[in-house]
Short mmCIF file of C-alpha atoms and ligand atoms in Angstrom, two decimals:
data_model
loop_
_atom_site.label_atom_id
_atom_site.label_comp_id
_atom_site.label_asym_id
_atom_site.label_seq_id
_atom_site.Cartn_x
_atom_site.Cartn_y
_atom_site.Cartn_z
CA MET A 1223 0.09 0.04 -0.18
CA ASP A 1224 1.43 3.96 -1.02
CA LYS A 1225 1.33 6.52 1.41
CA THR A 1226 -1.53 8.82 1.42
CA ILE A 1227 -1.75 12.47 2.53
CA ASN A 1228 -4.72 14.69 3.33
CA ILE A 1229 -4.12 18.42 2.30
CA LYS A 1230 -5.46 21.45 2.37
CA LEU A 1231 -5.55 23.97 -1.42
CA LYS A 1232 -6.04 27.59 -1.78
CA VAL A 1233 -6.13 28.06 -5.17
CA TRP A 1234 -6.90 31.39 -7.30
CA ARG A 1235 -9.77 31.05 -8.96
CA GLN A 1236 -10.37 34.03 -11.76
CA ALA A 1237 -13.66 33.79 -14.26
CA GLY A 1238 -11.32 35.86 -17.10
CA PRO A 1239 -9.00 38.00 -17.77
CA LYS A 1240 -11.04 40.89 -16.83
CA ALA A 1241 -12.67 39.68 -13.92
CA LYS A 1242 -11.99 39.88 -10.00
CA GLY A 1243 -10.13 36.67 -8.49
CA ALA A 1244 -10.14 35.39 -5.40
CA PHE A 1245 -8.50 32.11 -3.44
CA GLU A 1246 -11.00 29.31 -2.76
CA THR A 1247 -10.02 26.77 -0.49
CA TYR A 1248 -10.23 22.90 -1.04
CA GLU A 1249 -9.45 19.67 1.07
CA LEU A 1250 -8.54 16.90 -0.66
CA ASN A 1251 -8.24 13.51 0.85
CA ASN A 1252 -6.18 9.91 0.47
CA ILE A 1253 -3.73 11.51 -2.08
CA SER A 1254 -0.82 9.39 -3.05
CA THR A 1255 2.54 10.55 -2.21
CA ASP A 1256 3.48 8.62 -5.52
CA SER A 1257 1.29 10.93 -7.80
CA SER A 1258 2.45 13.99 -9.30
CA PHE A 1259 1.04 17.65 -8.78
CA LEU A 1260 -0.71 17.66 -11.98
CA GLU A 1261 -2.61 14.21 -11.04
CA MET A 1262 -3.46 15.80 -7.63
CA LEU A 1263 -4.96 18.64 -9.48
CA ASP A 1264 -6.77 16.37 -11.54
CA VAL A 1265 -8.48 14.43 -8.69
CA LEU A 1266 -9.63 18.03 -7.84
CA ASN A 1267 -11.10 18.79 -10.87
CA GLU A 1268 -12.94 15.35 -11.02
CA LYS A 1269 -14.54 15.88 -7.35
CA LEU A 1270 -15.05 19.55 -8.53
CA ILE A 1271 -16.81 18.11 -12.10
CA SER A 1272 -18.87 15.42 -9.75
CA GLU A 1273 -20.01 18.30 -7.88
CA HIS A 1274 -21.49 20.42 -10.76
CA LYS A 1275 -18.73 22.76 -10.24
CA GLU A 1276 -16.49 24.49 -12.65
CA PRO A 1277 -12.82 23.24 -12.80
CA VAL A 1278 -9.58 24.82 -11.68
CA ALA A 1279 -8.28 25.41 -15.38
CA PHE A 1280 -4.31 25.09 -15.82
CA ASP A 1281 -2.02 24.70 -18.48
CA HIS A 1282 -0.13 21.23 -19.08
CA ASP A 1283 0.90 19.34 -22.42
CA CYS A 1284 3.94 16.63 -22.17
CA ARG A 1285 3.92 16.08 -18.66
CA GLU A 1286 7.34 15.27 -18.76
CA GLY A 1287 9.32 18.27 -18.56
CA ILE A 1288 10.22 19.00 -22.13
CA CYS A 1289 7.39 21.41 -23.68
CA GLY A 1290 6.90 24.03 -21.09
CA MET A 1291 3.27 24.36 -20.82
CA CYS A 1292 2.89 23.59 -17.17
CA SER A 1293 3.49 26.72 -14.78
CA LEU A 1294 1.63 27.25 -11.18
CA TYR A 1295 3.30 29.51 -8.58
CA ILE A 1296 3.25 26.70 -5.91
CA ASN A 1297 3.80 27.66 -1.65
CA GLY A 1298 5.78 30.91 -2.96
CA HIS A 1299 7.73 28.93 -5.58
CA PRO A 1300 7.72 28.90 -9.21
CA HIS A 1301 7.16 24.89 -10.45
CA GLY A 1302 6.84 24.73 -6.30
CA PRO A 1303 9.57 23.79 -3.67
CA ASP A 1304 11.65 20.78 -5.08
CA SER A 1305 14.29 22.25 -7.63
CA GLY A 1306 15.29 21.18 -11.14
CA VAL A 1307 11.85 19.82 -11.77
CA THR A 1308 8.72 21.36 -13.67
CA THR A 1309 5.40 21.53 -11.69
CA CYS A 1310 4.32 18.27 -13.90
CA GLN A 1311 7.82 16.17 -12.87
CA LEU A 1312 6.70 17.65 -8.83
CA HIS A 1313 5.07 14.32 -6.86
CA MET A 1314 3.11 14.59 -3.65
CA ARG A 1315 5.39 12.91 -1.45
CA LYS A 1316 7.53 16.67 -1.64
CA PHE A 1317 4.27 17.88 0.86
CA HIS A 1318 3.03 16.34 4.27
CA ASP A 1319 0.15 15.03 5.82
CA GLY A 1320 -2.11 17.97 6.61
CA GLU A 1321 -0.22 20.96 4.63
CA THR A 1322 -1.68 23.90 3.20
CA ILE A 1323 -0.79 24.23 -0.43
CA THR A 1324 -1.49 27.74 -1.92
CA ILE A 1325 -1.40 27.53 -5.81
CA GLU A 1326 -1.01 31.15 -7.56
CA PRO A 1327 -0.73 31.59 -11.68
CA TRP A 1328 2.38 33.46 -12.55
CA ARG A 1329 2.29 37.37 -11.50
CA SER A 1330 3.63 39.43 -14.14
CA HIS A 1331 2.73 42.55 -16.37
CA ALA A 1332 3.78 40.62 -19.20
CA PHE A 1333 1.70 37.16 -18.65
CA PRO A 1334 -1.72 38.32 -17.80
CA VAL A 1335 -4.09 35.75 -16.91
CA ILE A 1336 -6.29 34.00 -19.06
CA LYS A 1337 -8.55 32.29 -16.42
CA ASP A 1338 -7.81 30.71 -12.70
CA LEU A 1339 -4.25 29.25 -13.22
CA MET A 1340 -3.72 29.84 -16.63
CA VAL A 1341 -1.58 33.03 -18.34
CA ASP A 1342 -0.81 34.08 -21.31
CA ARG A 1343 2.59 33.67 -22.53
CA ARG A 1344 2.54 34.35 -26.18
CA ALA A 1345 5.25 37.33 -25.11
CA TYR A 1346 7.79 34.83 -24.92
CA ASP A 1347 6.82 33.70 -28.48
CA LYS A 1348 7.28 36.78 -29.65
CA ILE A 1349 10.55 37.57 -28.45
CA MET A 1350 11.73 34.65 -30.06
CA GLN A 1351 9.87 35.81 -33.39
CA ALA A 1352 11.72 38.71 -33.15
CA GLY A 1353 15.20 37.19 -33.62
CA GLY A 1354 15.64 33.70 -31.89
CA TYR A 1355 16.14 31.58 -34.89
CA ILE A 1356 19.07 31.47 -37.50
CA SER A 1357 18.23 31.91 -41.24
CA VAL A 1358 19.76 29.58 -43.89
CA ASN A 1359 18.89 29.38 -47.41
CA THR A 1360 17.21 25.65 -48.56
CA GLY A 1361 19.35 23.53 -50.94
CA GLY A 1362 21.07 20.32 -49.99
CA MET A 1363 21.32 19.24 -46.38
CA PRO A 1364 24.99 20.01 -45.24
CA ASP A 1365 27.13 17.42 -43.46
CA ALA A 1366 26.20 17.60 -39.91
CA ASN A 1367 30.24 17.99 -39.18
CA ALA A 1368 31.29 20.30 -41.75
CA ILE A 1369 31.89 22.88 -39.46
CA PRO A 1370 34.14 22.21 -36.64
CA ILE A 1371 32.85 23.55 -33.04
CA ALA A 1372 34.61 23.40 -29.81
CA LYS A 1373 33.65 21.00 -27.12
CA LYS A 1374 32.77 23.71 -24.89
CA ALA A 1375 31.10 25.81 -26.85
CA ALA A 1376 28.95 22.65 -28.25
CA ASP A 1377 28.48 22.22 -24.00
CA GLU A 1378 27.25 25.66 -23.10
CA ALA A 1379 25.15 26.08 -26.06
CA MET A 1380 23.49 22.97 -25.55
CA ASP A 1381 22.72 23.95 -21.35
CA ALA A 1382 21.64 27.18 -23.18
CA ALA A 1383 18.87 25.75 -25.51
CA SER A 1384 17.79 23.16 -22.66
CA CYS A 1385 15.65 26.32 -21.41
CA ILE A 1386 11.67 25.40 -22.58
CA GLY A 1387 10.36 28.61 -21.94
CA CYS A 1388 8.22 28.05 -19.85
CA GLY A 1389 8.27 31.27 -17.84
CA ALA A 1390 9.24 30.77 -13.95
CA CYS A 1391 12.16 33.13 -14.50
CA ALA A 1392 9.83 36.24 -15.09
CA ALA A 1393 7.60 34.76 -12.75
CA ALA A 1394 10.27 34.41 -9.86
CA CYS A 1395 11.99 37.73 -10.78
CA LYS A 1396 10.88 40.73 -8.13
CA ASN A 1397 11.63 43.01 -11.26
CA GLY A 1398 9.54 40.97 -13.47
CA SER A 1399 12.02 40.67 -15.84
CA ALA A 1400 12.55 37.92 -18.71
CA MET A 1401 16.08 38.45 -18.73
CA LEU A 1402 16.88 34.55 -18.62
CA PHE A 1403 15.20 33.40 -20.75
CA VAL A 1404 16.20 35.77 -23.44
CA ALA A 1405 19.78 35.55 -22.00
CA ALA A 1406 19.31 31.74 -23.18
CA LYS A 1407 17.87 31.89 -26.53
CA VAL A 1408 20.96 34.37 -27.54
CA SER A 1409 23.45 32.69 -26.03
CA GLN A 1410 22.23 28.92 -27.60
CA PHE A 1411 22.67 31.04 -31.28
CA ALA A 1412 25.40 33.14 -29.84
CA LEU A 1413 27.84 30.29 -28.87
CA LEU A 1414 27.45 28.40 -32.03
CA PRO A 1415 29.18 29.51 -35.89
CA GLN A 1416 25.83 29.42 -37.55
CA GLY A 1417 24.35 31.67 -35.05
CA LYS A 1418 27.08 34.25 -34.70
CA VAL A 1419 26.60 35.63 -38.45
CA GLU A 1420 23.53 37.52 -37.25
CA ALA A 1421 24.49 37.49 -33.61
CA ALA A 1422 24.32 41.46 -33.36
CA ARG A 1423 20.87 42.23 -34.85
CA ARG A 1424 19.03 39.15 -33.22
CA VAL A 1425 20.80 40.60 -29.64
CA LYS A 1426 19.09 43.95 -30.38
CA ALA A 1427 15.98 42.47 -31.61
CA MET A 1428 15.20 40.26 -29.13
CA LEU A 1429 15.83 42.32 -26.20
CA GLY A 1430 14.45 45.41 -27.90
CA LYS A 1431 11.25 43.08 -27.69
CA MET A 1432 11.64 42.09 -24.20
CA ASP A 1433 11.25 46.01 -23.26
CA GLU A 1434 8.45 46.99 -25.42
CA LEU A 1435 6.53 43.94 -23.89
CA GLY A 1436 6.84 45.70 -20.37
CA PHE A 1437 9.24 43.30 -18.75
CA GLY A 1438 11.32 44.72 -16.23
CA ASN A 1439 15.02 45.89 -16.02
CA CYS A 1440 17.41 42.67 -14.44
CA THR A 1441 19.15 43.73 -11.23
CA ASN A 1442 20.98 40.58 -11.11
CA THR A 1443 19.39 38.88 -7.89
CA GLY A 1444 19.59 35.57 -9.47
CA ALA A 1445 15.93 34.29 -8.30
CA CYS A 1446 15.57 32.89 -12.18
CA ALA A 1447 18.59 30.86 -12.13
CA ALA A 1448 17.46 29.50 -8.54
CA GLU A 1449 13.69 29.08 -9.79
CA CYS A 1450 14.44 27.61 -13.25
CA PRO A 1451 13.54 23.86 -13.68
CA LYS A 1452 16.27 23.29 -16.40
CA ASN A 1453 19.07 25.00 -14.23
CA VAL A 1454 19.81 27.51 -16.65
CA SER A 1455 23.01 29.67 -15.51
CA LEU A 1456 23.05 33.23 -14.52
CA SER A 1457 26.36 33.60 -16.46
CA ASN A 1458 24.43 33.50 -19.55
CA ILE A 1459 23.02 36.91 -18.43
CA ALA A 1460 26.53 38.46 -18.44
CA ARG A 1461 26.81 37.23 -21.72
CA LEU A 1462 23.47 38.58 -23.18
CA ASN A 1463 24.91 42.00 -21.65
CA ARG A 1464 28.02 41.55 -23.24
CA GLU A 1465 26.39 40.63 -26.89
CA PHE A 1466 23.95 43.74 -26.43
CA ILE A 1467 26.84 46.15 -25.30
CA CYS A 1468 29.32 45.14 -27.77
CA ALA A 1469 26.41 45.32 -30.95
CA LYS A 1470 25.68 48.67 -29.64
CA LEU A 1471 28.97 50.03 -29.72
CA LYS A 1472 29.57 49.21 -32.84
CA ASP A 1473 26.48 51.02 -34.40
CA MET B 307 23.62 56.69 -27.25
CA THR B 308 20.05 56.56 -26.40
CA TRP B 309 20.11 52.79 -25.92
CA LEU B 310 21.85 54.17 -22.53
CA SER B 311 18.05 55.36 -21.79
CA ASN B 312 15.60 53.47 -24.16
CA SER B 313 16.81 50.01 -23.33
CA SER B 314 17.16 47.88 -20.24
CA VAL B 315 20.63 46.83 -20.88
CA GLY B 316 21.96 50.46 -20.97
CA ARG B 317 19.82 51.65 -18.58
CA LYS B 318 21.74 49.17 -16.45
CA VAL B 319 25.03 50.43 -17.59
CA VAL B 320 24.43 53.46 -16.30
CA MET B 321 23.77 52.14 -13.27
CA GLY B 322 26.74 50.13 -13.02
CA VAL B 323 29.24 52.45 -14.37
CA THR B 324 28.14 55.36 -11.89
CA GLY B 325 28.22 52.94 -9.25
CA ALA B 326 31.72 51.50 -10.21
CA ALA B 327 33.04 55.17 -10.33
CA LEU B 328 31.33 55.62 -6.76
CA VAL B 329 33.56 52.57 -5.48
CA LEU B 330 36.50 54.01 -6.52
CA PHE B 331 36.22 57.66 -5.21
CA LEU B 332 35.31 55.79 -1.78
CA LEU B 333 38.09 53.60 -1.59
CA PHE B 334 39.97 57.08 -2.42
CA HIS B 335 38.48 58.81 0.37
CA ALA B 336 38.48 56.31 2.91
CA THR B 337 42.11 55.51 2.28
CA MET B 338 42.55 59.62 2.72
CA ASN B 339 40.35 59.20 6.08
CA VAL B 340 42.76 56.40 7.72
CA VAL B 341 45.78 59.19 8.03
CA VAL B 342 43.64 61.30 10.35
CA ILE B 343 44.52 58.20 12.96
CA PHE B 344 48.19 58.14 12.50
CA SER B 345 48.79 61.94 11.56
CA PRO B 346 45.83 64.53 12.42
CA GLU B 347 48.42 67.33 10.44
CA ALA B 348 48.93 64.95 7.46
CA TYR B 349 45.18 64.80 7.05
CA ASN B 350 44.88 68.74 7.42
CA ALA B 351 47.67 68.91 4.82
CA ILE B 352 45.24 66.65 2.54
CA CYS B 353 42.01 68.71 3.28
CA GLU B 354 44.14 71.88 2.85
CA PHE B 355 45.34 70.29 -0.94
CA LEU B 356 41.68 69.05 -1.11
CA GLY B 357 39.97 73.15 -0.38
CA ALA B 358 38.10 74.93 -2.52
CA ASN B 359 40.76 74.68 -5.68
CA TRP B 360 39.44 73.99 -9.01
CA TYR B 361 40.52 70.65 -9.04
CA ALA B 362 38.67 69.78 -6.37
CA LEU B 363 35.71 71.77 -7.18
CA VAL B 364 35.45 69.92 -10.76
CA GLY B 365 36.31 66.46 -8.61
CA THR B 366 32.95 67.64 -6.28
CA LEU B 367 30.67 69.25 -8.88
CA GLY B 368 31.70 64.90 -11.14
CA LEU B 369 31.16 63.68 -8.12
CA ALA B 370 27.58 64.72 -7.78
CA PHE B 371 26.46 64.11 -11.06
CA LEU B 372 27.46 60.78 -10.60
CA VAL B 373 25.10 60.32 -7.54
CA VAL B 374 22.70 62.39 -8.80
CA VAL B 375 22.82 60.30 -12.32
CA HIS B 376 22.78 57.20 -9.89
CA ILE B 377 19.99 58.04 -7.81
CA VAL B 378 17.94 59.09 -10.65
CA TYR B 379 18.41 55.85 -12.74
CA ALA B 380 17.54 53.73 -9.46
CA PHE B 381 14.04 55.34 -9.02
CA ILE B 382 13.46 55.10 -12.73
CA LEU B 383 14.56 51.18 -12.77
CA SER B 384 12.71 50.89 -9.69
CA VAL B 385 9.28 52.26 -10.68
CA GLN B 386 9.83 50.22 -14.15
CA ASN B 387 10.16 47.23 -12.56
CA TYR B 388 7.35 47.54 -10.24
CA ARG B 389 5.22 47.87 -13.11
CA ALA B 390 6.42 45.23 -14.76
CA ARG B 391 5.78 42.80 -11.70
CA GLY B 392 1.68 43.35 -12.55
CA LYS B 393 -0.66 44.50 -10.54
CA GLU B 394 -1.84 41.42 -8.31
CA ARG B 395 0.72 40.23 -5.97
CA TYR B 396 1.83 37.21 -5.20
CA ALA B 397 0.08 35.61 -1.30
CA VAL B 398 2.80 33.31 -0.63
CA THR B 399 6.71 34.32 -1.31
CA GLU B 400 9.58 32.54 -0.09
CA ARG B 401 12.88 33.62 -0.63
CA GLN B 402 15.44 31.40 -2.96
CA LYS B 403 18.52 30.38 -0.84
CA ASP B 404 21.33 31.46 -3.41
CA VAL B 405 19.62 34.70 -3.59
CA GLU B 406 21.50 37.81 -0.91
CA TRP B 407 19.38 39.78 0.85
CA ALA B 408 21.08 42.81 -0.35
CA SER B 409 20.06 42.13 -3.72
CA LYS B 410 16.78 42.59 -3.29
CA ASN B 411 16.80 46.27 -1.15
CA MET B 412 19.20 47.93 -3.27
CA LEU B 413 16.95 50.85 -3.29
CA VAL B 414 15.85 50.91 0.54
CA LEU B 415 19.54 50.96 1.25
CA GLY B 416 20.44 53.33 -1.44
CA ILE B 417 17.75 55.61 0.57
CA ILE B 418 19.42 55.11 3.93
CA ILE B 419 22.82 55.69 2.22
CA VAL B 420 21.27 58.92 0.61
CA CYS B 421 19.65 60.19 4.13
CA PHE B 422 23.12 59.95 5.44
CA ILE B 423 24.92 61.87 2.66
CA PHE B 424 22.65 64.49 3.80
CA LEU B 425 24.10 64.45 7.10
CA HIS B 426 27.37 64.06 6.21
CA LEU B 427 27.47 67.32 3.97
CA TYR B 428 26.10 69.52 7.06
CA ASN B 429 28.72 67.92 9.03
CA PHE B 430 31.60 68.56 7.23
CA TRP B 431 31.81 69.71 3.67
CA PHE B 432 29.37 72.46 4.63
CA LYS B 433 31.65 73.49 7.52
CA MET B 434 34.85 73.17 5.27
CA GLN B 435 34.81 73.70 1.55
CA PHE B 436 31.54 75.61 1.37
CA VAL B 437 32.85 78.15 3.81
CA GLU B 438 35.80 78.47 1.64
CA LEU B 439 33.52 78.97 -1.30
CA GLN B 440 31.54 81.46 0.89
CA HIS B 441 34.62 83.28 1.45
CA MET B 442 35.64 83.37 -2.29
CA ALA B 443 32.35 84.77 -3.21
CA GLY B 444 33.10 87.81 -0.64
CA ALA B 445 30.86 86.75 2.26
CA ASP B 446 32.38 87.69 5.90
CA VAL B 447 32.89 84.25 7.21
CA ASP B 448 35.41 82.60 10.09
CA LEU B 449 38.28 80.98 7.93
CA SER B 450 40.01 79.71 11.13
CA ARG B 451 38.94 76.30 10.87
CA VAL B 452 38.15 75.62 6.85
CA THR B 453 41.03 72.79 7.18
CA ASP B 454 41.07 71.40 10.24
CA GLY B 455 39.57 68.34 9.25
CA ALA B 456 40.88 66.36 12.06
CA GLY B 457 39.80 68.75 14.42
CA TYR B 458 36.10 68.49 13.30
CA VAL B 459 36.48 64.38 12.81
CA ARG B 460 37.66 64.05 16.41
CA GLU B 461 34.72 66.68 17.87
CA LEU B 462 32.07 64.82 15.86
CA PHE B 463 32.61 61.24 16.69
CA ALA B 464 33.35 61.96 20.72
CA CYS B 465 29.62 62.25 20.28
CA PRO B 466 28.16 58.64 20.82
CA VAL B 467 25.12 59.48 19.06
CA TYR B 468 26.95 60.75 15.74
CA ALA B 469 29.37 57.93 16.08
CA VAL B 470 26.40 54.97 16.04
CA LEU B 471 24.85 57.17 13.20
CA TYR B 472 27.85 56.67 10.99
CA LEU B 473 28.18 53.06 11.86
CA VAL B 474 24.37 52.43 10.67
CA TRP B 475 25.55 54.32 7.37
CA LEU B 476 28.62 52.22 6.52
CA ALA B 477 26.58 49.00 7.52
CA ALA B 478 24.14 50.41 5.21
CA LEU B 479 26.70 50.89 2.42
CA TRP B 480 28.35 47.28 3.47
CA PHE B 481 25.18 45.44 2.30
CA HIS B 482 24.65 47.89 -0.75
CA LEU B 483 28.24 47.00 -1.83
CA THR B 484 28.31 43.33 -1.31
CA HIS B 485 25.73 43.25 -4.47
CA GLY B 486 26.93 46.22 -6.33
CA VAL B 487 30.12 45.60 -6.98
CA TRP B 488 29.62 42.05 -8.61
CA SER B 489 26.10 42.58 -10.36
CA ALA B 490 28.14 45.70 -11.49
CA MET B 491 30.84 43.65 -13.44
CA HIS B 492 27.79 40.99 -14.50
CA THR B 493 26.24 44.02 -16.15
CA LEU B 494 28.89 45.24 -18.16
CA GLY B 495 28.83 41.74 -19.59
CA TRP B 496 32.38 40.80 -17.44
CA ASN B 497 31.23 37.80 -15.76
CA ASN B 498 31.01 33.88 -16.44
CA SER B 499 30.62 30.74 -14.44
CA ILE B 500 34.04 30.54 -13.30
CA TRP B 501 34.18 34.48 -12.61
CA MET B 502 30.58 34.96 -10.77
CA PRO B 503 32.32 32.94 -7.57
CA ARG B 504 35.44 35.06 -7.80
CA TRP B 505 33.68 38.95 -8.21
CA LYS B 506 31.08 37.78 -5.17
CA CYS B 507 34.31 37.36 -3.44
CA ILE B 508 35.92 40.36 -4.41
CA SER B 509 32.98 42.37 -3.60
CA LYS B 510 32.73 40.99 -0.17
CA ILE B 511 36.66 42.05 0.12
CA VAL B 512 35.80 45.71 -1.48
CA ALA B 513 32.80 46.44 0.85
CA THR B 514 34.55 44.76 3.43
CA ILE B 515 37.98 47.20 3.23
CA ILE B 516 36.01 50.51 2.18
CA VAL B 517 33.60 49.96 5.11
CA LEU B 518 36.19 49.16 7.90
CA MET B 519 38.71 52.01 7.01
CA PHE B 520 35.80 54.54 7.65
CA ALA B 521 34.59 52.92 10.37
CA ALA B 522 38.12 52.56 11.77
CA VAL B 523 38.26 56.30 12.11
CA VAL B 524 34.88 56.41 13.98
CA VAL B 525 35.85 54.06 16.48
CA TYR B 526 38.88 55.30 17.07
CA TYR B 527 37.54 58.74 17.99
CA LEU B 528 34.76 57.52 19.77
CA PHE B 529 37.23 55.67 22.05
CA ALA B 530 39.47 58.57 22.14
CA GLY B 531 36.38 60.81 23.24
CA LEU B 532 35.29 58.34 25.60
CA CYS B 533 38.82 58.29 27.02
CA GLY B 534 38.52 62.28 27.63
CA GLY B 535 40.46 63.36 24.31
CA ALA B 536 37.86 65.87 23.32
CA ALA B 537 34.29 67.06 24.08
CA CYS B 538 31.13 66.08 21.86
CA ALA B 539 30.71 69.32 19.89
CA ALA B 540 28.24 69.04 17.38
C1 HEM C 307 22.63 57.46 -3.03
C2 HEM C 307 21.89 56.31 -3.02
C3 HEM C 307 21.76 55.62 -3.67
C4 HEM C 307 20.85 54.98 -4.18
C5 HEM C 307 19.43 55.30 -4.07
C6 HEM C 307 21.44 53.47 -5.03
C7 HEM C 307 20.60 52.41 -5.78
C8 HEM C 307 20.87 51.51 -6.42
C9 HEM C 307 19.68 50.60 -6.83
C10 HEM C 307 18.50 50.82 -6.50
C11 HEM C 307 20.70 49.57 -7.30
C12 HEM C 307 20.26 48.91 -8.58
C13 HEM C 307 20.38 47.17 -8.14
C14 HEM C 307 21.41 46.36 -9.18
O1 HEM C 307 21.39 47.18 -10.10
O2 HEM C 307 21.50 45.85 -8.51
C15 HEM C 307 22.06 50.10 -7.39
C16 HEM C 307 23.14 49.77 -7.92
C17 HEM C 307 24.29 49.91 -7.50
N1 HEM C 307 25.01 51.04 -6.80
FE1 HEM C 307 23.88 52.17 -6.03
N2 HEM C 307 22.74 53.26 -4.75
C18 HEM C 307 22.71 54.71 -4.09
C19 HEM C 307 24.46 55.02 -3.75
C20 HEM C 307 25.41 54.42 -4.19
C21 HEM C 307 26.65 54.55 -3.80
C22 HEM C 307 26.97 55.59 -3.02
C23 HEM C 307 27.45 53.27 -4.32
C24 HEM C 307 28.71 53.63 -4.20
C25 HEM C 307 29.72 53.68 -3.24
C26 HEM C 307 26.65 52.78 -5.19
C27 HEM C 307 26.95 51.68 -5.72
C28 HEM C 307 26.04 51.02 -6.68
C29 HEM C 307 26.69 49.79 -7.49
C30 HEM C 307 28.12 48.90 -7.40
C31 HEM C 307 25.25 49.28 -7.83
C32 HEM C 307 25.39 47.93 -9.37
C33 HEM C 307 24.83 48.46 -10.33
C34 HEM C 307 24.49 47.23 -11.64
O3 HEM C 307 24.39 46.49 -11.10
O4 HEM C 307 24.50 47.36 -12.68
N3 HEM C 307 25.35 53.14 -4.85
N4 HEM C 307 22.02 51.25 -6.84
S1 SF4 C 308 15.29 30.05 -18.42
FE1 SF4 C 308 14.25 28.31 -17.08
S2 SF4 C 308 12.49 29.55 -16.08
FE2 SF4 C 308 12.94 30.59 -17.59
S3 SF4 C 308 11.72 29.98 -19.49
FE3 SF4 C 308 13.87 28.81 -19.87
S4 SF4 C 308 13.04 26.99 -18.93
FE4 SF4 C 308 11.83 28.51 -17.70
S1 FES C 309 3.71 19.52 -18.73
FE1 FES C 309 5.41 19.77 -20.38
S2 FES C 309 6.66 20.69 -19.16
FE2 FES C 309 5.16 20.30 -17.47
#
């Protein structure tokens, strides 16, 4: 028999973007500590539906930590109290019997609430559209190893590219800044020869878009990197600053 | 150069450059101050050298400019960041273990620092360089003590109240700089995973050196005063 716990949930409920939200309290009994956090919310929603109540809206898709769709600010931490995992990878064994768990949506000017715990994160897509790509002419497939790349650069680019665009960085930041995300996306290209070609244009466009969308100014508190489910490093932000300053000085 | 005001990184560059310049000034200022412990005469000679001459005046104005820019940008950034956070606040927040307390309270620490800057200007600058300036403008003022910096220091810190106030100020400065120094380097792009722990360590060392040098003077004259050296005269 697996262990079960009884918990109390304080969940943010908000009917729509303009509606006024408030916390609702729910009690759930006999939740298996082996279940995931989202499975626990599924149990809650099953219960609400059987009581003919509106289920709680929350984002999720892959449920294996790769898509970046899940969110939730749980007990004061984006993606919950565990480190290096997304909400979908969080387990109920991280909570104890009788605990009150507070669940809030990401709160950031650029991430408005759509409904309940679901927020509009298209701001990150817009930043990607502004420059988060490389331009290549179509044609024959080039050989994968034709361009030599230093192992260190490849590793760092790969670490930066592990960002899943979940938005936890901006959600955690006291300044509502998206710098860790933008830094990861600028770095994953700037470190590689294919990305260097458009590096200056890219960094100006992506940072400009970030500022335009109303994200804050980074003051290097580091809450983003501490909460990032992919452990994207703060040193990427120094690279973003460097790339941006150099690009501007060359203008 | 518009990027220094209309991009977030540009605004931070201004913050970092002015902050770093102020750190260099403080190192210089603190080094001069400790001289007073070893030789009040030598200290007064420095005060005379840095009285109301053109170099010192240009330096003072440059410094005032740096401080004003740093503060104006600090408020602009803070207001923008407060807005970026959105209207609705989190009900529960928890500090992450690797986030320094100082990094989240830079504005408050800065405001404490600036309040004391006014007190400090009143205690010293107003009685020394300002009196000289009034004299140059033709006013009838008492010039006898404009270069007696050591005397003013001795009298001020003989008052325990002032000694404690100045120590509180230095504590705020210490916290501001432990974050400020490495943050400025990070903002200017001079950082990576290897240098991160090094810069954080350098920040603590720089902050500690500056604060200890200033505090040494305060504590020395506090005890000198308590042992009957000079009367509190402020
Ligand atoms: C006088 C009032 C002051 C206020 C209101 C103030 C406020 C601030 C604020 C809000 C920041 C931004 C936080 C950050 O970037 O991490 C900051 C950064 C900084 N401050 Fe101050 N400060 C003041 C005085 C000083 C002084 C006297 C110094 C130098 C001794 C100083 C050195 C710095 C440094 C080095 C930074 C880091 C800049 C960066 O991160 O880019 N500040 N200050
Ligand atoms: S940097 Fe980390 S926290 Fe930010 S969007 Fe990417 S994965 Fe999420
Ligand atoms: S649901 Fe895909 S990362 Fe969590």
